[in-house]
Coordinates of N, CA and C and ligand atoms in Angstrom, one line a residue:
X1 N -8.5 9.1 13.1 CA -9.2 8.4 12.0 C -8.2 8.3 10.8
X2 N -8.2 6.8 9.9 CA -7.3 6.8 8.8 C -7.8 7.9 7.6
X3 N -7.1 8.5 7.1 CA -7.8 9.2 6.3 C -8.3 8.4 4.7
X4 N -8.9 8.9 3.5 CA -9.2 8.3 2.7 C -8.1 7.7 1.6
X5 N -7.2 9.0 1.6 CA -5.6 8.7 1.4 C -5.5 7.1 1.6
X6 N -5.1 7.3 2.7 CA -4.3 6.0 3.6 C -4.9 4.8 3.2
X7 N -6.7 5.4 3.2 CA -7.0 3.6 3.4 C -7.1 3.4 1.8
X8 N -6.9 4.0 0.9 CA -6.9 3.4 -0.6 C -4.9 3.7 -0.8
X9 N -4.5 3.8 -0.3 CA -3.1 3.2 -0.3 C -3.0 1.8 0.2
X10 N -3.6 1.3 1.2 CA -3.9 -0.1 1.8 C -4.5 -0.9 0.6
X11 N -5.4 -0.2 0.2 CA -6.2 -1.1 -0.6 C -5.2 -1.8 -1.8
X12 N -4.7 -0.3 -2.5 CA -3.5 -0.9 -3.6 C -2.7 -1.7 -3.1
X13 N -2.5 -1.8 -2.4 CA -1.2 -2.3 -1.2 C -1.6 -3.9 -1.4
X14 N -3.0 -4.3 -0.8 CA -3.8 -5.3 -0.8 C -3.9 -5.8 -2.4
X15 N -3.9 -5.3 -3.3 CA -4.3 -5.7 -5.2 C -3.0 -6.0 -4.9
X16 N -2.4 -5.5 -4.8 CA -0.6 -5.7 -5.4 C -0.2 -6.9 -4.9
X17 N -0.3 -7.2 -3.7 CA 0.1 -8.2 -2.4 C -0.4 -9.3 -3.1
X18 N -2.1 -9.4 -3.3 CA -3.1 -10.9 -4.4 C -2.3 -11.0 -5.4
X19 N -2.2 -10.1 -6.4 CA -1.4 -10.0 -7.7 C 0.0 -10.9 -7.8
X20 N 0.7 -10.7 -6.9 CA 2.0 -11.3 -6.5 C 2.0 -12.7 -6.1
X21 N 0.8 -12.7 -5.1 CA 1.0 -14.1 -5.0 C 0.0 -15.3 -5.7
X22 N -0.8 -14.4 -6.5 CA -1.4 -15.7 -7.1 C -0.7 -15.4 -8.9
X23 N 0.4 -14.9 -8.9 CA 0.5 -15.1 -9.9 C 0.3 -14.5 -11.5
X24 N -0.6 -13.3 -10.7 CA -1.2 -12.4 -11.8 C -0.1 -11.3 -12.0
X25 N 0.3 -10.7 -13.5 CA 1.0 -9.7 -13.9 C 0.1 -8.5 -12.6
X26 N 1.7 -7.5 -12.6 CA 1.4 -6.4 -11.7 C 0.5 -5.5 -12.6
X27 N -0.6 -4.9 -12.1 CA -1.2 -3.9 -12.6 C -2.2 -4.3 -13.5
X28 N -2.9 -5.9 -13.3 CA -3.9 -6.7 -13.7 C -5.0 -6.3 -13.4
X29 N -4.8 -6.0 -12.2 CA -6.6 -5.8 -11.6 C -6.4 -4.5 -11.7
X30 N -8.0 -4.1 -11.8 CA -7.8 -2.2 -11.6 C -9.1 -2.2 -10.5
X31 N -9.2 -0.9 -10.1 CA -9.8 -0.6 -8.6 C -10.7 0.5 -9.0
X32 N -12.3 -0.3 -9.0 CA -12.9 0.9 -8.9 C -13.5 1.3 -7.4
X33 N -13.3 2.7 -6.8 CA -13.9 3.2 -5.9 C -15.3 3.0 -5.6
X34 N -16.1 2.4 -5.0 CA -17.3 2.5 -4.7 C -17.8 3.6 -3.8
X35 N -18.5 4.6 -4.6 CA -19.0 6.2 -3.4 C -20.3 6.2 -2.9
X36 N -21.0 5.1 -3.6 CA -22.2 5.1 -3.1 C -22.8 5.3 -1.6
X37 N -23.3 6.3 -1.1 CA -24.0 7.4 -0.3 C -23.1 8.4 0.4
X38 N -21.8 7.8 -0.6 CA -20.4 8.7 -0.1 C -20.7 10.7 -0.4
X39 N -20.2 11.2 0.1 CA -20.5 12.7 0.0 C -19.3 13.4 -1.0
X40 N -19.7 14.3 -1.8 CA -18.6 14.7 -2.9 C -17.4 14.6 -2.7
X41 N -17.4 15.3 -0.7 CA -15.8 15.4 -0.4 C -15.1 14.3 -0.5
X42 N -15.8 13.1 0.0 CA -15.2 12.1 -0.4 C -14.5 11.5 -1.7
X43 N -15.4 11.6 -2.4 CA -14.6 11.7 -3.9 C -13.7 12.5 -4.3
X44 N -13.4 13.8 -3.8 CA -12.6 14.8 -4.3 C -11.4 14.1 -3.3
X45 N -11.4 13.7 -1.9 CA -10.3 13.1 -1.5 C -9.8 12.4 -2.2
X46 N -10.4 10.9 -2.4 CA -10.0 9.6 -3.6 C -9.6 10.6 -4.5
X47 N -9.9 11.2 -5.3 CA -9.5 12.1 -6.8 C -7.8 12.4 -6.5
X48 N -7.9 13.4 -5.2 CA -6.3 14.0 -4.8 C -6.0 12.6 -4.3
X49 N -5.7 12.0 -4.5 CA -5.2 10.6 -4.2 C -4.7 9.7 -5.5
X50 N -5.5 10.0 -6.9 CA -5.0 9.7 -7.3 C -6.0 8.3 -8.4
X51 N -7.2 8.5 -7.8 CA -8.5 7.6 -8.1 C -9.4 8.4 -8.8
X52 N -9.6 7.7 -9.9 CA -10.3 8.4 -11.1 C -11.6 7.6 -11.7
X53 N -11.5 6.2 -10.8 CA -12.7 5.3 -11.3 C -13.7 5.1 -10.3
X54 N -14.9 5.8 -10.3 CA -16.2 5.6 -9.6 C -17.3 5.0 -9.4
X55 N -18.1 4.0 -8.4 CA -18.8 3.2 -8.8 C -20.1 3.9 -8.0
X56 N -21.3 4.0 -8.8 CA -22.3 4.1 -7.7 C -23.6 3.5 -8.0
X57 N -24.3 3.2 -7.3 CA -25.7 2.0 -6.7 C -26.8 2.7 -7.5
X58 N -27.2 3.6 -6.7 CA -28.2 4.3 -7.0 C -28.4 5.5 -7.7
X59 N -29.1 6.0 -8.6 CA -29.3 7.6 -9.5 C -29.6 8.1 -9.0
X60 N -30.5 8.2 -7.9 CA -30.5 9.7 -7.7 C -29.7 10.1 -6.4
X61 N -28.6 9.1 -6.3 CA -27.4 9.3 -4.8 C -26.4 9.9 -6.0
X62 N -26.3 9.4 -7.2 CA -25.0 9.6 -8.4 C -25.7 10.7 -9.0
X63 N -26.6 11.1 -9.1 CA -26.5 12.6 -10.4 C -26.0 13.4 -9.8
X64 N -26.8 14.3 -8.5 CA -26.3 15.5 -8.2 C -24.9 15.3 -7.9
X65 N -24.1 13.7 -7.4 CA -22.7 14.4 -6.9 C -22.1 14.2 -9.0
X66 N -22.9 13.9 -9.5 CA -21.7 14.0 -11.2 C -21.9 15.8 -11.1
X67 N -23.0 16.0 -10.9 CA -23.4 17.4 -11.9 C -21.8 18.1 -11.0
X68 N -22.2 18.2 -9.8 CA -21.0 18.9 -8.6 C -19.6 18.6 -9.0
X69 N -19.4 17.5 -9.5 CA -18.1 16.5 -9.9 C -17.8 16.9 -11.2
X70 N -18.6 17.4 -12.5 CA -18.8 17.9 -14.0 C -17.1 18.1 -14.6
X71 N -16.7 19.0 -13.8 CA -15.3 19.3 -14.4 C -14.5 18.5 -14.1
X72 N -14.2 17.3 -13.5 CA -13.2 16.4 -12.7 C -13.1 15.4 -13.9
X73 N -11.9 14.6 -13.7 CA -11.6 13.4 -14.9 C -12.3 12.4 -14.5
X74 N -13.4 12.2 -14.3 CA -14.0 10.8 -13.4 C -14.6 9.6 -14.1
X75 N -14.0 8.8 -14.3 CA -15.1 7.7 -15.3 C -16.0 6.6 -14.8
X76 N -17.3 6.7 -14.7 CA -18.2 6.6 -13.4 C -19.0 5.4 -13.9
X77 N -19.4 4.4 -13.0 CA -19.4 3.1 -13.4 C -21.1 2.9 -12.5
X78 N -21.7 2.8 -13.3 CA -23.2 2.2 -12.5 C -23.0 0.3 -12.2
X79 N -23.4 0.2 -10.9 CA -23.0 -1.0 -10.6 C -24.3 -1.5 -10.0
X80 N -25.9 -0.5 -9.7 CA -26.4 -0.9 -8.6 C -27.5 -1.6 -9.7
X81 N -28.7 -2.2 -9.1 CA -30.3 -2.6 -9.8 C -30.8 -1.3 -11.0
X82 N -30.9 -2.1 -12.3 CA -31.1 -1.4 -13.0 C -32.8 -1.2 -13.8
X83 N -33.8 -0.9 -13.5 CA -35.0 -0.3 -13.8 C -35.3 0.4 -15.1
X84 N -36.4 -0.3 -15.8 CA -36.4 0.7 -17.1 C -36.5 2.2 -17.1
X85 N -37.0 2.2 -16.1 CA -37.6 4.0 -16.3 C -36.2 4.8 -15.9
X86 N -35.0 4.3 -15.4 CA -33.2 4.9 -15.0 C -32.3 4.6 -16.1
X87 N -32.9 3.9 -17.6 CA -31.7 3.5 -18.1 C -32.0 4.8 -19.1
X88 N -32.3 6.0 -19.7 CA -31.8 7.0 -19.6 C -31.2 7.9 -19.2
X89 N -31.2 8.1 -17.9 CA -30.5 8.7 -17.4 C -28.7 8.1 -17.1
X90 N -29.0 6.3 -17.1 CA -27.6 5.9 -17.0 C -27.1 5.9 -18.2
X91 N -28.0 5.5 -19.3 CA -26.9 5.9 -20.5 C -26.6 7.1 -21.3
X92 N -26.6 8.5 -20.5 CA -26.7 9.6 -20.4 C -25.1 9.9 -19.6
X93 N -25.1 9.5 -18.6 CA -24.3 9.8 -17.5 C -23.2 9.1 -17.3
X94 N -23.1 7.7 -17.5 CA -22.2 7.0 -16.8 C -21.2 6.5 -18.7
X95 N -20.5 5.5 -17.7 CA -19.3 5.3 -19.2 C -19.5 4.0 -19.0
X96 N -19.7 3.1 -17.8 CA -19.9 1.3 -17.6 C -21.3 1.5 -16.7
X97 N -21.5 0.0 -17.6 CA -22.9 -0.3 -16.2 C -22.0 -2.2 -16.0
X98 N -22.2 -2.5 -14.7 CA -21.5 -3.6 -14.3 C -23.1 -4.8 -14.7
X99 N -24.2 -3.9 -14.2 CA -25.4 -5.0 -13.9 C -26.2 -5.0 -14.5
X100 N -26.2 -5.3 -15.9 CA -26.8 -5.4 -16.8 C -27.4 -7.0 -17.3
X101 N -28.8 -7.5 -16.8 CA -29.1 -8.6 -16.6 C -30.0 -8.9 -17.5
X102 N -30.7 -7.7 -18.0 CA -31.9 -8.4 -19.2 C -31.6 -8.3 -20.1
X103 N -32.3 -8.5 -21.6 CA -32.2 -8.3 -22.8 C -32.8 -6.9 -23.4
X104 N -33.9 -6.7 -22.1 CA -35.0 -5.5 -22.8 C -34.4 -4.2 -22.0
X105 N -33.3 -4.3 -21.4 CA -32.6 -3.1 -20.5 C -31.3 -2.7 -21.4
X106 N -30.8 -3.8 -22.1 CA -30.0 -3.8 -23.0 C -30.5 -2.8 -23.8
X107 N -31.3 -3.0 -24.7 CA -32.0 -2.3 -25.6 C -32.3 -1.2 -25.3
X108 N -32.6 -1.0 -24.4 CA -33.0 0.9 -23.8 C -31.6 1.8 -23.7
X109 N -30.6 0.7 -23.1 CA -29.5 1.2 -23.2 C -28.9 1.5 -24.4
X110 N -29.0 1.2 -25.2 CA -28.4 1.4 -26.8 C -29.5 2.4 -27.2
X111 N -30.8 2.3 -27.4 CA -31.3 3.2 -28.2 C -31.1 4.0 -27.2
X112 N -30.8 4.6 -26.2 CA -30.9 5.8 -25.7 C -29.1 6.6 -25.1
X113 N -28.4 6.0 -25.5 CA -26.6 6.1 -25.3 C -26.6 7.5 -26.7
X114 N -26.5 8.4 -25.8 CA -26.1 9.5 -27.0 C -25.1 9.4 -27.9
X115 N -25.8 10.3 -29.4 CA -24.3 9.6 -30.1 C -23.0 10.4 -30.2
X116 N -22.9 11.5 -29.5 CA -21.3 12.0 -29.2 C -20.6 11.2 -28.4
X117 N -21.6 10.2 -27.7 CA -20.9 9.3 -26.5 C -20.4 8.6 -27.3
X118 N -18.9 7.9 -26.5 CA -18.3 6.3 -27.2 C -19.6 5.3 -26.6
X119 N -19.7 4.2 -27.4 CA -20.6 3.0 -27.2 C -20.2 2.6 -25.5
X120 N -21.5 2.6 -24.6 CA -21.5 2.3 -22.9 C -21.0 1.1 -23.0
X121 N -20.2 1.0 -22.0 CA -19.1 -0.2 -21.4 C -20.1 -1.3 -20.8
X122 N -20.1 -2.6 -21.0 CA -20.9 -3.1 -20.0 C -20.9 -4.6 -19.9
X123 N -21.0 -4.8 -18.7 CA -21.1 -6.3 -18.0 C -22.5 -7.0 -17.7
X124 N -21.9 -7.9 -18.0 CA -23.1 -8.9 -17.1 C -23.0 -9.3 -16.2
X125 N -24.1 -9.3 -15.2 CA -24.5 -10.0 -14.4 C -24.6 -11.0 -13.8
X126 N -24.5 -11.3 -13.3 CA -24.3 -13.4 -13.3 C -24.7 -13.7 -12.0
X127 N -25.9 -14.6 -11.6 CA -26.1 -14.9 -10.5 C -25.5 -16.4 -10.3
X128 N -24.2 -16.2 -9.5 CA -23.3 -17.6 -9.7 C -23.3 -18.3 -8.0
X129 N -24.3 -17.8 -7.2 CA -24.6 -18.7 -6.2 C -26.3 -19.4 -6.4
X130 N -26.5 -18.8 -7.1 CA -27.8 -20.0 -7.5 C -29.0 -19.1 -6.6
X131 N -28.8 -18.7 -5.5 CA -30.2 -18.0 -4.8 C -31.5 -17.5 -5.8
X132 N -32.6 -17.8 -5.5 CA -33.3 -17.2 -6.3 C -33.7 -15.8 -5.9
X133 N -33.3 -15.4 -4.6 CA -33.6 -14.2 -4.6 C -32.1 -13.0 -4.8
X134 N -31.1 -13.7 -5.5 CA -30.4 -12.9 -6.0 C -30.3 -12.4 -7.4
X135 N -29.7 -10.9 -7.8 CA -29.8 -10.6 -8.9 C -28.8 -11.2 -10.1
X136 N -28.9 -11.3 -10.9 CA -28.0 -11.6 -12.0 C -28.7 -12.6 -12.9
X137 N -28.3 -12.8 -14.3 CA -29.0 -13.2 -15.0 C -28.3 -14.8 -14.9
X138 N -29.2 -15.7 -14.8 CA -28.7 -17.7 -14.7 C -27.4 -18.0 -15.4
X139 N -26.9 -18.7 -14.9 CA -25.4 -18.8 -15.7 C -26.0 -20.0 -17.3
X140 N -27.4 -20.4 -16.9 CA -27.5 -21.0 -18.6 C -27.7 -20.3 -19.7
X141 N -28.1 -19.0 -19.0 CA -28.8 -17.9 -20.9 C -27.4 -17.1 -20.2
X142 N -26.2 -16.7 -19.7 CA -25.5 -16.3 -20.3 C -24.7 -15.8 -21.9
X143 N -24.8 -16.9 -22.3 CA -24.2 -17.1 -23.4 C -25.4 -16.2 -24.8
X144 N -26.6 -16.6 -24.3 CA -27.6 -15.8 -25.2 C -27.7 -14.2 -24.7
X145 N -27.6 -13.8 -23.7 CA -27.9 -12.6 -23.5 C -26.2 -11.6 -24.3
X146 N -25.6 -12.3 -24.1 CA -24.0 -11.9 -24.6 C -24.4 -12.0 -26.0
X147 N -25.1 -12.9 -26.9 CA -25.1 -12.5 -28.4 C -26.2 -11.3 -28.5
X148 N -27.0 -11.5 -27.5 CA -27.4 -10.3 -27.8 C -27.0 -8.7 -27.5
X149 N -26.1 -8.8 -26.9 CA -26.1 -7.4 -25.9 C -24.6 -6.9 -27.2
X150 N -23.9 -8.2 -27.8 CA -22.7 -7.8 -28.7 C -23.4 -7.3 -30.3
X151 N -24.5 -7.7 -30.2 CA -25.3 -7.2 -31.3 C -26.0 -5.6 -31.6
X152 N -25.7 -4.8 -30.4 CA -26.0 -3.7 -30.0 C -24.8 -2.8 -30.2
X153 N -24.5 -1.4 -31.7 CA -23.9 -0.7 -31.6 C -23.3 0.0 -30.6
X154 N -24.2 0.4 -29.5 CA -24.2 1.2 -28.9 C -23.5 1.2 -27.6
X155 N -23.6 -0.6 -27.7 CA -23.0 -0.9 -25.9 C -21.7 -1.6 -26.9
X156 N -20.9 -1.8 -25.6 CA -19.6 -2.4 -25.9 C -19.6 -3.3 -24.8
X157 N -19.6 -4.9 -24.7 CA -19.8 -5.9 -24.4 C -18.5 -6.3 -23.4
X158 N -18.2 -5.9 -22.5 CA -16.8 -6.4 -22.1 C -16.6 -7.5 -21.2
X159 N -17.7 -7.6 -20.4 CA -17.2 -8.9 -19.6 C -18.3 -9.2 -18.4
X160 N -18.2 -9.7 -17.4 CA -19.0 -10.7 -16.3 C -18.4 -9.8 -15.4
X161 N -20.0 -9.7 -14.4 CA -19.9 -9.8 -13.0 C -20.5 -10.2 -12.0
X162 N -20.4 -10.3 -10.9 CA -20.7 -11.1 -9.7 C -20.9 -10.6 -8.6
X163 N -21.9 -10.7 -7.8 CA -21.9 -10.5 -6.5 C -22.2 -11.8 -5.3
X164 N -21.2 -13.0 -5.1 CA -21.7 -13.8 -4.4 C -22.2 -14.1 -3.3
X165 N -23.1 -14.2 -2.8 CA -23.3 -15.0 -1.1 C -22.1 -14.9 -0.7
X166 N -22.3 -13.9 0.8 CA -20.8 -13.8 1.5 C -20.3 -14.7 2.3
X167 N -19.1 -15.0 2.1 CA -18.6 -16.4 2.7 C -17.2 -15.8 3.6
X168 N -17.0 -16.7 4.6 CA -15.8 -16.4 5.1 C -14.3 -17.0 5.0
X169 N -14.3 -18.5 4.8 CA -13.1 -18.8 4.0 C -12.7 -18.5 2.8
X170 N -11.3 -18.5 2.4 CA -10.8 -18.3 1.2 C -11.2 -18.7 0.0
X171 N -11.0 -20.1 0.5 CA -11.8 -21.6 -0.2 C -13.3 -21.4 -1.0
X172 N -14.0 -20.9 0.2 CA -15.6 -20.9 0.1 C -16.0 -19.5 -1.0
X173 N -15.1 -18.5 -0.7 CA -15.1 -16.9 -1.5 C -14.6 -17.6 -2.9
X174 N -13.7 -18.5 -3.3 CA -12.9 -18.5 -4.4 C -14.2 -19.5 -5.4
X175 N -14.8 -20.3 -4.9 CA -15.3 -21.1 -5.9 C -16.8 -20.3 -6.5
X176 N -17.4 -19.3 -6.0 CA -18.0 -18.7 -7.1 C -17.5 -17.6 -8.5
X177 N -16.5 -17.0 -7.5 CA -15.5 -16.4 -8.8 C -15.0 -17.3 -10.1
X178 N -14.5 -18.4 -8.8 CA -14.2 -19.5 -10.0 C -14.9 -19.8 -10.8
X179 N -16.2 -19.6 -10.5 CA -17.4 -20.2 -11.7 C -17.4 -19.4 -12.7
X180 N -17.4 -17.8 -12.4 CA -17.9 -17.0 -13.4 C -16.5 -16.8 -14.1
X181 N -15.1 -17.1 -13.5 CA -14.1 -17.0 -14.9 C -14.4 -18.1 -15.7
X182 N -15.2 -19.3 -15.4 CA -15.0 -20.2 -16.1 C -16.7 -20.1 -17.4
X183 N -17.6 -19.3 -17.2 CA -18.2 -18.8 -17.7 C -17.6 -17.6 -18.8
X184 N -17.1 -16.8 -18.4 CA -16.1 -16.0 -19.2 C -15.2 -16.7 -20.5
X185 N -14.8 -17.5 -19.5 CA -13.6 -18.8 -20.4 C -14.6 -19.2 -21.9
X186 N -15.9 -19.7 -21.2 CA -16.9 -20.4 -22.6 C -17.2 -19.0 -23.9
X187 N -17.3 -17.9 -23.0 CA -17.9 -17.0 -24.1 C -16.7 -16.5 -24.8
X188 N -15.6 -16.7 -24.2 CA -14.0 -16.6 -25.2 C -14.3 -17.4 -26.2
X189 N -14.1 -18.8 -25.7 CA -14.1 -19.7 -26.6 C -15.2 -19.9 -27.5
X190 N -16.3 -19.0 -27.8 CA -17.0 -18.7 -29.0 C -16.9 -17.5 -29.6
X191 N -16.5 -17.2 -29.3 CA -15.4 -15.8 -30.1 C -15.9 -14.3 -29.5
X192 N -16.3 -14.6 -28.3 CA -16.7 -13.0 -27.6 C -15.3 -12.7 -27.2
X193 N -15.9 -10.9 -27.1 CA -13.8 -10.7 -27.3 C -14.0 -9.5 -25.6
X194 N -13.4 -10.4 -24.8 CA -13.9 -10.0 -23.5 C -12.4 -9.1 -22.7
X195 N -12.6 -8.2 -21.9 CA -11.2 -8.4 -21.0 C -11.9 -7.6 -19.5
X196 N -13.1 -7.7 -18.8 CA -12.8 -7.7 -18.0 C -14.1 -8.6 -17.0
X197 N -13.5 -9.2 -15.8 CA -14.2 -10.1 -15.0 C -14.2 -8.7 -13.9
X198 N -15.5 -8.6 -13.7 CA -15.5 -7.5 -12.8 C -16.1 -8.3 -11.2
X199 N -15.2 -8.7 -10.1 CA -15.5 -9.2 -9.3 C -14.6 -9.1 -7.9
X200 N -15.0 -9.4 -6.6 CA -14.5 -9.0 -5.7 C -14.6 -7.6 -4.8
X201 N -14.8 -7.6 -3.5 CA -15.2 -6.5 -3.1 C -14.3 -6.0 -1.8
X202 N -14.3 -5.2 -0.7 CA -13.7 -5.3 0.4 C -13.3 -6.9 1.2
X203 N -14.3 -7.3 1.1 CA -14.1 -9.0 2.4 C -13.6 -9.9 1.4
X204 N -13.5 -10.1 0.0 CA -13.0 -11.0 -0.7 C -12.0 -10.8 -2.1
X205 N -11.6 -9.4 -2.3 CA -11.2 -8.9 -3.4 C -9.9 -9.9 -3.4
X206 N -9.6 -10.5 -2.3 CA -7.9 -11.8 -2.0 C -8.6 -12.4 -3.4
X207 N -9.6 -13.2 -2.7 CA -9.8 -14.4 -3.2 C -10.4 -14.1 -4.9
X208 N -11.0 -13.3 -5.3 CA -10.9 -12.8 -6.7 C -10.1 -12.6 -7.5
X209 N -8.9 -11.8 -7.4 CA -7.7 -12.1 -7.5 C -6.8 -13.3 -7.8
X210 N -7.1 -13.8 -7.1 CA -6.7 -15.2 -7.4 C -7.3 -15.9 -8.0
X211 N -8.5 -16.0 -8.3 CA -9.5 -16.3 -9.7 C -9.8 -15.7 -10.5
X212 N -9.1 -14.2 -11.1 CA -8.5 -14.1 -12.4 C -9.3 -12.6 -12.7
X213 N -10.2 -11.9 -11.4 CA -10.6 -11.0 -11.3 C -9.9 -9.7 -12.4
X214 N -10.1 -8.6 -13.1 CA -9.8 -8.0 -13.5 C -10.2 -6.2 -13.1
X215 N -11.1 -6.2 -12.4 CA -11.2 -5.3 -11.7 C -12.2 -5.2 -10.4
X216 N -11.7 -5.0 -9.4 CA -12.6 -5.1 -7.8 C -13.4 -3.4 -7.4
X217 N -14.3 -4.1 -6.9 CA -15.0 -2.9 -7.0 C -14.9 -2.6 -4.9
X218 N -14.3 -1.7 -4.6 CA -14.4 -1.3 -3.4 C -15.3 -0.6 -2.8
X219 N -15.5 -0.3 -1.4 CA -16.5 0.8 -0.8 C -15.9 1.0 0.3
X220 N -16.3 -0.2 1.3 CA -15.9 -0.2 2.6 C -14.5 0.5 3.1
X221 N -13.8 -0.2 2.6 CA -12.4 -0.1 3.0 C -12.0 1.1 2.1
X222 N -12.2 1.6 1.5 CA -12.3 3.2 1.2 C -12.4 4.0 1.9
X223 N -13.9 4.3 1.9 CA -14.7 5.2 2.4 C -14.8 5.3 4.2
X224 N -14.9 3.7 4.5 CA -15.6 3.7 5.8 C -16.7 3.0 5.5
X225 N -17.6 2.5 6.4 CA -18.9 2.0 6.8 C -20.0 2.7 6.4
X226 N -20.9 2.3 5.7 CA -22.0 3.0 4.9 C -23.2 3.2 6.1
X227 N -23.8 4.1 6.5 CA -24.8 4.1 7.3 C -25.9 3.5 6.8
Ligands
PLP301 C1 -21.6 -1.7 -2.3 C2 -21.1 -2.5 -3.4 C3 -19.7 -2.8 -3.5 C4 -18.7 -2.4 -2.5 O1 -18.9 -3.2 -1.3 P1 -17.9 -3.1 -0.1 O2 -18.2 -4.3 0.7 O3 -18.3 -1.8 0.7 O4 -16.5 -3.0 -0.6 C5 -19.3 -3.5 -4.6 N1 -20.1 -3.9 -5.6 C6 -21.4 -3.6 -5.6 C7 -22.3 -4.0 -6.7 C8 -22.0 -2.9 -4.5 O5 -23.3 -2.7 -4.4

């Protein structure tokens, strides 16, 4: 079996390789680990490896391994469906939330972000294949949910993310990323002050990459296969 080592040496191997060829400065994208239903040892591997940024789905799969994890340098990224009655405990715990889609989840998140904490890191959402039964907030109130979410001390507004309908060409992977850089692009150009497109995963982090991705969120190709 590859060990966890090996296969996030691949993975860098793979950012570096997109980076190169589409053009992006080395060291553009960053790589967050996805651990979700992963077991501590896992993460303590990734850690002796050299990986310090963690993504996980669900609270109550991510508290007990933080509490276990407490002394480690980890800066832990909520990425999964976010529920009013969890956004205390996420703005308690975590440093980013990637999936932050309403206005009134916003708000729980700021009045409840302790104040020894720096102001929670956080993205939006963006449902950029159109499905109605996917999450992310319409790419037309983007632009409103962003004045709102920059209006909030507490959070720090950094950028867009994505999870598209999976596709198997390059082609077919690249044109919803392409949407949401170009969504990104509009909220620059009204003076949101953004720097990261959080997009791309194991089967398409190439093609993100090449559409201006700034940080890919991994699991698969880490860890192994999620049961
Ligand atoms: C599970 C998950 C990932 C990682 O997906 P892999 O295909 O395992 O790399 C990335 N982002 C989100 C939001 C996820 O839920």
């Amino acid at each position: 079996m590859t060990s966890i080592a090996e296969r996030l040496r691949q993975v860098r191997q793979r950012i570096r390789d997109a980076e190169h060829r589409y053009g992006r400065p080395e060291g553009a994208v960053q790589l967050l680990a996805v651990s979700k239903t992963k077991p501590v040892a896992a993460i303590l591997e990734a850690l002796a490896a050299g990986q310090t940024a963690f993504g996980e789905n669900y609270l109550q799969d991510a508290l007990p391994k933080q509490e276990a994890l407490a002394d480690q340098p980890i800066q832990w990224h909520f990425i999964g469906p976010l529920q009013s009655n969890k956004t205390k405990l996420v703005a308690t715990s975590f440093d980013w939330v990637h999936s932050l889609e309403r206005e009134k989840i916003a708000r729980r998140l700021n009045d409840q972000r302790p104040d020894h904490l720096p102001p929670l890191n956080v993205c939006l959402q963006v449902n950029v294949s159109g499905e109605a039964s996917k999450a992310g907030v319409n790419p037309e109130t983007v632009q409103e949910l962003a004045d709102a979410v920059a209006a909030y001390p507490r959070l720090r507004l950094r950028g867009l993310m994505c999870i598209p309908a999976p596709a198997d060409d390059e082609q077919s992977q690249r044109a919803p990323f392409r949407r949401l850089r170009e969504l990104q692009q509009a909220l620059l150009a009204n003076g949101a002050d953004l720097d990261t497109l959080s997009m791309g995963m194991s089967a398409d982090l190439e093609a993100a990459v090449a559409e201006g991705s700034t940080l890919v969120r991994v699991g698969t190709d880490i860890f192994g296969a999620r049961e």
